[in-house]
XYZ file of C-alpha atoms in Angstrom:
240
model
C 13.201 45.105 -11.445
C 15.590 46.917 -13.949
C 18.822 48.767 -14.017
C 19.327 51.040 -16.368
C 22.974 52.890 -17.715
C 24.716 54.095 -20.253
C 26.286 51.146 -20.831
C 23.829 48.117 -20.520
C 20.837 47.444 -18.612
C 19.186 43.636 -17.238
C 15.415 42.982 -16.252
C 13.675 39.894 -15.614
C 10.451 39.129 -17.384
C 8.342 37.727 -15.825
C 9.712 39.288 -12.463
C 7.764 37.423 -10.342
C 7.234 33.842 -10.482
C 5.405 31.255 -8.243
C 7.437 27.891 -7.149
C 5.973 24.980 -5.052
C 7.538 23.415 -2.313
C 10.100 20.877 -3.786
C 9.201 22.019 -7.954
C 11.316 23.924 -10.403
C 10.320 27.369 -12.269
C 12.068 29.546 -15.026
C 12.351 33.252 -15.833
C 13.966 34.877 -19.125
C 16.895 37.729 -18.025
C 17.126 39.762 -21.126
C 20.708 41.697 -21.431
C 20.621 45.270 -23.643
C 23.930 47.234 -24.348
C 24.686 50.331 -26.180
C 27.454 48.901 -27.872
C 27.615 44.476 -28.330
C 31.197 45.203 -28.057
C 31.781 43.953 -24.610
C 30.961 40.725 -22.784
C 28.560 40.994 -19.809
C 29.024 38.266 -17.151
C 25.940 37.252 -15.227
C 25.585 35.712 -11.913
C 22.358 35.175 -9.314
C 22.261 34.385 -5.707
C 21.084 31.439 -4.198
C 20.472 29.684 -0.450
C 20.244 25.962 0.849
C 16.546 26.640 0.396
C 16.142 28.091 -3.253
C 18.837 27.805 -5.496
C 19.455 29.117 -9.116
C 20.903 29.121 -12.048
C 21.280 31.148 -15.499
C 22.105 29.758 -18.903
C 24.064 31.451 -20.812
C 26.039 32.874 -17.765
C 28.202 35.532 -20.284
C 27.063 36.822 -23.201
C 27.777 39.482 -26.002
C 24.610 42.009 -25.962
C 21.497 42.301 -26.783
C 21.250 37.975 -25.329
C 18.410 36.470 -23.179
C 19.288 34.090 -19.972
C 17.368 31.416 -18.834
C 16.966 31.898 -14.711
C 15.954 28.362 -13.763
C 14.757 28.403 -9.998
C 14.813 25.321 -7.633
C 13.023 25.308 -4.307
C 13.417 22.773 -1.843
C 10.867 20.652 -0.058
C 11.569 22.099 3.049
C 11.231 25.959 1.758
C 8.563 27.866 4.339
C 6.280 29.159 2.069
C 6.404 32.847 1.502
C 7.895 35.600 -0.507
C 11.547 35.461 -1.466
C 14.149 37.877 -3.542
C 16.903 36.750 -6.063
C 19.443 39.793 -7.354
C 20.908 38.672 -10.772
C 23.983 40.754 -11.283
C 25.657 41.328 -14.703
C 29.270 43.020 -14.723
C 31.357 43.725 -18.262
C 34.875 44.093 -16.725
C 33.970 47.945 -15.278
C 30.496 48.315 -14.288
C 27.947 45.865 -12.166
C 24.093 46.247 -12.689
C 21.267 44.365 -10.929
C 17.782 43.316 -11.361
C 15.395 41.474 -8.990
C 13.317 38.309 -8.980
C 10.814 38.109 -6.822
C 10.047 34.741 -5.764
C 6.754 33.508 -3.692
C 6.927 29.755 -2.650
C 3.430 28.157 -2.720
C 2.729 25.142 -0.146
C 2.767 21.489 -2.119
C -0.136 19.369 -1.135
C 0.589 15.947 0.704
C -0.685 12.054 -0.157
C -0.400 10.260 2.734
C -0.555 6.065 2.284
C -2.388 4.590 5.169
C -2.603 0.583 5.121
C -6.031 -1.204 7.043
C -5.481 -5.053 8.114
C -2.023 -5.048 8.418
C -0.809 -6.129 12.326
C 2.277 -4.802 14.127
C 4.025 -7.825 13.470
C 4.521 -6.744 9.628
C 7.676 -7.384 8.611
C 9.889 -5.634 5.967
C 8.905 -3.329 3.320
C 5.241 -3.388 3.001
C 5.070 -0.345 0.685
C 7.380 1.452 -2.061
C 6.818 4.787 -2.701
C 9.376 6.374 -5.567
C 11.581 4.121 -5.307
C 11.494 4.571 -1.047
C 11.072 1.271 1.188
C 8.358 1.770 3.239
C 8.295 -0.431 6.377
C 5.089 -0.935 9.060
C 6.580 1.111 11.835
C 6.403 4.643 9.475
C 2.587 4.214 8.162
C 1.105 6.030 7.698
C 3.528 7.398 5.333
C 3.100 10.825 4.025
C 4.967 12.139 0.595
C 4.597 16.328 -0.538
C 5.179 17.092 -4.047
C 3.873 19.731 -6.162
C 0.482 19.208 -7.989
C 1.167 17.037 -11.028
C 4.178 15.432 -9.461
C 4.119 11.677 -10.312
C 3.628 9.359 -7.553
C 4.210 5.612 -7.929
C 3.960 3.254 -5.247
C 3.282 -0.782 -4.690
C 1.661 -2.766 -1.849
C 3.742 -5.364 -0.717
C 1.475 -9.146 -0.690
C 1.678 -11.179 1.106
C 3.870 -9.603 3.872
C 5.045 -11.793 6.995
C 3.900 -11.822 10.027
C 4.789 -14.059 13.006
C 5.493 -17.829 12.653
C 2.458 -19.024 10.954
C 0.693 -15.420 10.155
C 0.800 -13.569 6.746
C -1.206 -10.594 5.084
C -2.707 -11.031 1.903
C -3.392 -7.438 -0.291
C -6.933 -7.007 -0.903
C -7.703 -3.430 -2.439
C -6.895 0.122 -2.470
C -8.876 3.212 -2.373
C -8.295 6.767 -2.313
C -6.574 8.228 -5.159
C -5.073 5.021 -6.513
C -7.099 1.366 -7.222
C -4.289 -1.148 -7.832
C -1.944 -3.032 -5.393
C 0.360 -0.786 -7.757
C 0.628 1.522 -10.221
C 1.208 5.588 -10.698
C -0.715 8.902 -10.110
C -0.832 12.185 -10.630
C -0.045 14.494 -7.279
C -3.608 16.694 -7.439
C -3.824 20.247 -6.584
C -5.497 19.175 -2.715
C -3.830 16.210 -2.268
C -5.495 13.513 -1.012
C -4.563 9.701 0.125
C -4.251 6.137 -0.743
C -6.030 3.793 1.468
C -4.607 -0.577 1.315
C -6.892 -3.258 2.899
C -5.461 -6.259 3.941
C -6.525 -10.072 4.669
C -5.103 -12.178 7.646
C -3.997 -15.490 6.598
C -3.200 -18.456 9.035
C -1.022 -21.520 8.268
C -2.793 -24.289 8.896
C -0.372 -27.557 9.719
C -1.949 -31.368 9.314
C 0.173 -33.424 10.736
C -0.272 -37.595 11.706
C 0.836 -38.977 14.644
C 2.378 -41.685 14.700
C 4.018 -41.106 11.085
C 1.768 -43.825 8.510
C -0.742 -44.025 11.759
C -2.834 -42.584 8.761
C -3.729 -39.378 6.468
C -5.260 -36.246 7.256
C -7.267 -33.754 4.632
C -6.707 -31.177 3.736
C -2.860 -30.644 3.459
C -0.851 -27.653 5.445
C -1.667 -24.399 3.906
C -2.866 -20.426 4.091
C -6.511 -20.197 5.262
C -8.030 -17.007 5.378
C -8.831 -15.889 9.126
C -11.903 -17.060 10.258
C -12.518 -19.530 7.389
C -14.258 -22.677 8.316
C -12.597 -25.772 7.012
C -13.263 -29.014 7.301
C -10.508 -31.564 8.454
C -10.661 -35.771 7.690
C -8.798 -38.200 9.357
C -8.241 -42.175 7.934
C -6.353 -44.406 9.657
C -4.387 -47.049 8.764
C -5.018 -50.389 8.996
C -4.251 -51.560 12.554
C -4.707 -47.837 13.858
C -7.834 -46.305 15.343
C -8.436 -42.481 15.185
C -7.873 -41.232 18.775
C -8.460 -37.490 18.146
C -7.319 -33.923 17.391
C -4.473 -31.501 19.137
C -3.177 -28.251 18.389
């Protein structure tokens, strides 16, 4: 909208501008006088929700401002109204922006293989920790937004159990990397392996050797053990 008076007059152009959830828009306030002789001081409303800002904030006529708008990621979506004011020491005139907040799409990571026992961070997502208790994990941004992330491999388990990163799907291939946040958002699927720690172990100690040594086998590997004994000892058999 536009005021108009004798003295000066402010309008927004555009005067109606689209935001996403959580991204950052601009609009041009252009500032006529009669007369340049007079400074005209600007200000614009804002909320917890949608905040902005104008740049220059006082000016000597005819000047353009730049309205930058901010909308949190927590904005409903809807239609909004910012009043710019500008005021040269005797008179105040107004103009309107209308704002309409568009919903941001969501990725949500999901992770397949990994057990409850999963300890610590098993996935960063910008720079956020990511731990098995809050997959899957769900980030909104608007479309274009980049989104980097990382599977964590392996990732502990309980005494003797570990998860080994196989592959992702979705909108991402790598154990990590970076993507684009597309217009319908989407997800990012991880697929995990279950390893076991195998422990070979001779009893009595120099009683003999065993094949192969302790180590990560996947789950439900086959593997072949060997026993020699030494000389003097006979092989009596396996436990465990």
């Amino acid at each position: 909208g536009t005021a108009n008076n004798p003295y000066f007059n402010i309008s927004f152009s555009p005067d109606h501008i689209y935001v996403y959830q959580g991204g950052v828009n601009t609009s041009t306030l252009s500032v006529y006088a009669v007369s340049p002789y007079q400074d005209i001081a600007l200000s614009i409303n804002s909320s917890s929700l949608i905040t902005a800002t104008l740049n220059p904030s006082v000016g000597s006529p005819d000047f353009n401002s730049t309205a930058t708008v901010s909308v949190s990621l927590n904005t409903p979506p809807g239609n909004y109204e910012l009043r710019a004011v500008g005021y040269n020491g005797y008179y105040r005139y107004s103009a309107i922006l209308y704002v309409t907040v568009l919903e941001s799409p969501n990725v949500t990571f999901y992770a397949v293989g990994l057990g409850s026992d999963a300890q610590g961070t098993v996935l960063t997502v910008n720079g956020a920790s990511v731990t098995y208790s809050q997959l899957p994990y769900t980030v909104k941004a608007p479309p274009g937004t980049t989104i980097t992330y990382a599977w964590s491999s392996p990732v502990s388990g309980n005494t003797g159990v570990r998860y080994i990163w196989q592959s992702t799907s979705g909108l991402a291939s790598g154990q990590s990397g970076s993507f684009a946040m597309p217009q319908n958002g989407g997800s990012v699927i991880a697929t995990y392996l279950t390893q076991y720690y195998l422990t070979m172990k001779v009893a009595p100690q120099g009683a003999g050797t065993v094949s192969p040594g302790s180590g990560w086998y996947n789950a439900g590997a086959q593997v072949t053990i060997n026993a020699t004994p030494s000389a003097g000892y006979t092989f009596y058999g396996w436990s465990g």
